C-alpha angles and dihedrals in degrees: 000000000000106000084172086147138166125221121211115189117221135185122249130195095225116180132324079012098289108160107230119174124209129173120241109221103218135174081236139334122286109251114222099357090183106052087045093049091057086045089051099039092059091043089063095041094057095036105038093167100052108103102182087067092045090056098051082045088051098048097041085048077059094042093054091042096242090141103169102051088052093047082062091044090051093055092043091054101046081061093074100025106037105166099054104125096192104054095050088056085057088042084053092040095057090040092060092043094060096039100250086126093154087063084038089063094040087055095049092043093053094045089058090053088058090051142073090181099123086195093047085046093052086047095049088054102053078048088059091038098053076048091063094043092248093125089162098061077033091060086044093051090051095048095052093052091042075049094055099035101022084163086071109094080189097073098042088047086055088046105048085046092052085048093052089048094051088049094246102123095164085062086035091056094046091056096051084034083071085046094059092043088058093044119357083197089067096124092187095062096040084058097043092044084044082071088039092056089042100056082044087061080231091141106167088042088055098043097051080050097049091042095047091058093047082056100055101032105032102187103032096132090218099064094041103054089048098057088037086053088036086052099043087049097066105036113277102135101100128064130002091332082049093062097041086055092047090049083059101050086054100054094055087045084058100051089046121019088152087058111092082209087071099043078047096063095049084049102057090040088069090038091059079045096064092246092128093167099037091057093047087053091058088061092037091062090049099052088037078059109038102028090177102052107109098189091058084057103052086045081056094051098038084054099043087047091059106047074049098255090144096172101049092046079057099063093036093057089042085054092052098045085046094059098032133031104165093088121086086188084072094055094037087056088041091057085055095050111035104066084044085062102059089256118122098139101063090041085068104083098033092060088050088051091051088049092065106026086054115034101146098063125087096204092061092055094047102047078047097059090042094060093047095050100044103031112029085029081224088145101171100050090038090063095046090050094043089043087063091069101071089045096061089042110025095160084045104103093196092043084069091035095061090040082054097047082056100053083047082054094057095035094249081140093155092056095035088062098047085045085043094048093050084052101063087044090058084048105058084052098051113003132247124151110288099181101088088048098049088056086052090049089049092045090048093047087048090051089046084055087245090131090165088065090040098063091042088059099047092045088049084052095053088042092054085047084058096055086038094055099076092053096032117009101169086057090040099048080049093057104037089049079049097055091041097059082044087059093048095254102135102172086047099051089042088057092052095051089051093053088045094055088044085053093058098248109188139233128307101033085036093061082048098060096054088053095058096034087057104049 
């Protein structure tokens, strides 16, 4: 069974106008969509009752991202063909894309009445359940029917993506991993286990993966904008390599100059340049274009966070949440910008929004308790609420090691080093990226006066900066300036802090350099 697919993103109008982009996954692209629509349009008008042209008008309304007629097709279609499975999985699909969840979960309810499948039944219910924004009885729905039929890429598919929502990308690789062992040409589940490998901090692995999709699907725009983004990350802007990196944003500008991700990607190739400005006006000109794209305004904030314009990150992340609330990636960036903005205040209610929007991902608790212990000083409500992260992801590393950062933040060093410590046990089991956590470790056994640990775990941090130069050197260069003052070894740690800087190192640990550097 080949899935070698393409995906093509696409612009869609969602509620209240709000513009939203997905990328339709095809075999390949539709030539000459137009031309076909108007075919196909006057096919249906003069045959009403012919359901197989329906269908191809249907699926090229979805392929051109026109949602909301072939949501109408597809109704239309299941009238006279009621029994057709597949196309009431597309009919659920759209409906989830473009928010209309309560229809979603009709459709899915009525398709396992049609069927005595007991592994369709158990995917349709993880369908219903991430409906319902239980993506953890969704991820168990989907394991039990990639149990019963684990020939079905389609079930592993539901359930890596399931894994990758609720933040557990060990679980998540496995799943892509059975993908691969049923078709290693399978160039969804190289992309998707390309993020799982990254959060992993398993780099080479990524890269071959990212780079082996490209190979076998040259303009998917997923795959592009990853290895641009990977490319920009650790350094590859200047020279030959430069080219070669530039080559690549432009292709995925090309397959989606109405996606702020693309814009994104030009933008941060100018940014790892050094052409701060240049890389801000990008995303300027496409909010300027597409005002409500929420995604083009958290791509502006992210970006302006990180050249350290705090205040106007500020507005631009306000904007997004204001258009969009269904991404916890908004609130999450929010809780990064805000207090550096000097805005507190209006932080408050949001955290308490992405508390209860989003109550199955760690990292939500945790960046939740960090801004309440360190920036409302509410300790013990910022601990509950960070304690809570491990337990929905006890296999998770960074999961503890956030948990962790937050007990340091409120000066529970005692308890920071024995959750720290079960961190990095969970990590040498299933990966994660331990270096942040070893200098922690080192910062929490300093402050308890056990200055022998304390060594062993700096030195652990700048050996883990070592491993981490060849994938990110800016970060790397950061960190291991940052083990090295740890360890006493001022010229060192000033070097690094130098390289880092040269390497075009962002905002925030950017501002904290200069700091150091300075006094």
């Amino acid at each position: 069974m080949s899935r070698s697919t393409t995906a093509y993103p696409v612009s869609i109008d969602g509620l209240s106008g709000v513009e939203i982009n997905a990328c339709v996954v095809l075999e390949e692209k539709p030539i000459g969509p137009e031309r076909r629509l108007k075919t196909l349009s006057k096919y249906v008008r003069e045959h009403p009752r012919g359901w197989k042209k329906r269908k191809e008008l249907a699926d090229l309304l979805g392929a051109m991202g026109r949602w909301e007629e072939a949501v109408g097709e597809y109704r239309q279609l299941l009238s006279l063909q009621p029994r057709l499975i597949e196309v009431r999985l597309q009919l659920g699909k759209i409906l989830q894309e473009i928010a209309r969840e309560a229809e979603a979960i009709e459709t899915y309810k009525s398709t396992i009445a049609l069927t005595g499948n007991p592994a369709t039944r158990q995917h349709l219910t993880g369908l219903i359940e991430s409906c319902r924004q239980r993506d953890r009885s969704a991820a168990k729905a989907f394991e039990s029917a990639a149990a019963l039929e684990a020939d079905n890429p389609a079930h592993w598919l539901a359930l890596g993506q399931t894994q990758l929502r609720i933040e557990n990308p060990a679980a998540a690789l496995r799943a892509f991993d059975a993908i691969l062992g049923l078709n290693p040409e399978d160039t969804t589940a190289l992309i998707y286990s390309y993020d799982a490998l990254i959060a992993l901090a398993r780099f080479p692995e990524a890269r071959e993966r990212i780079k082996r999709a490209l190979e076998l699907a040259p303009q998917d725009f997923r795959a592009l904008k990853r290895l641009a983004d990977y490319r920009c990350g650790i350094g590859l802007v200047s020279g030959a390599e430069g080219k070669q990196t530039k080559q690549l944003v432009r292709a995925s500008v090309q397959q989606a100059a109405n996606a702020p991700g693309a814009s994104e990607s030009l933008a941060y190739y100018h940014i790892f340049r050094g052409q701060w400005e240049k890389g801000v006006a990008v995303l300027e000109q496409f909010v300027a274009a597409h005002p409500n794209n929420p995604g083009g305004w958290y791509s502006l904030a992210r970006c302006l966070f990180h050249i350290g314009e705090n205040r106007q990150a500020a507005q631009a992340i306000l904007r997004a949440k204001n258009l969009y609330s269904g991404d916890c990636e908004i609130y999450r960036l929010a809780c990064e910008i805000l207090p550096e903005a000097g805005k507190l205040q209006e932080l408050k209610p949001l955290v308490e929004e992405m508390l209860e929007r989003f109550p199955q991902q760690w990292s939500v608790r945790a960046a939740a308790g960090q801004v309440l212990v360190k920036g409302y000083k509410d300790i013990e409500r910022g601990l509950a609420v960070a304690a809570t992260a491990p337990e929905l992801q006890p296999q998770v590393a960074d999961a503890w090691f956030w948990y962790g950062r937050v007990l340091s933040l409120a000066k529970k060093h005692q308890e920071a080093v024995a959750v720290l410590e079960r961190g990095w046990q969970c990590w040498q089991s299933y990966g994660g990226c331990p270096l942040p956590a070893a200098l922690w470790l080192g910062e929490s056994y300093r402050a308890l006066g056990n200055r022998t640990k304390s060594r062993q775990w700096w030195q652990e941090a700048a050996r883990q900066a070592e491993e981490l130069m060849e994938f990110n050197p800016a970060v790397a260069s950061y960190w291991q300036g940052k083990a090295l003052k740890g360890l006493g070894d001022k010229k060192g740690a000033t070097g690094c802090f130098g390289q880092a800087q040269d390497r075009q190192v962002l905002y925030p640990a950017r501002g904290e350099i200069e700091k150091i550097l300075k006094r």
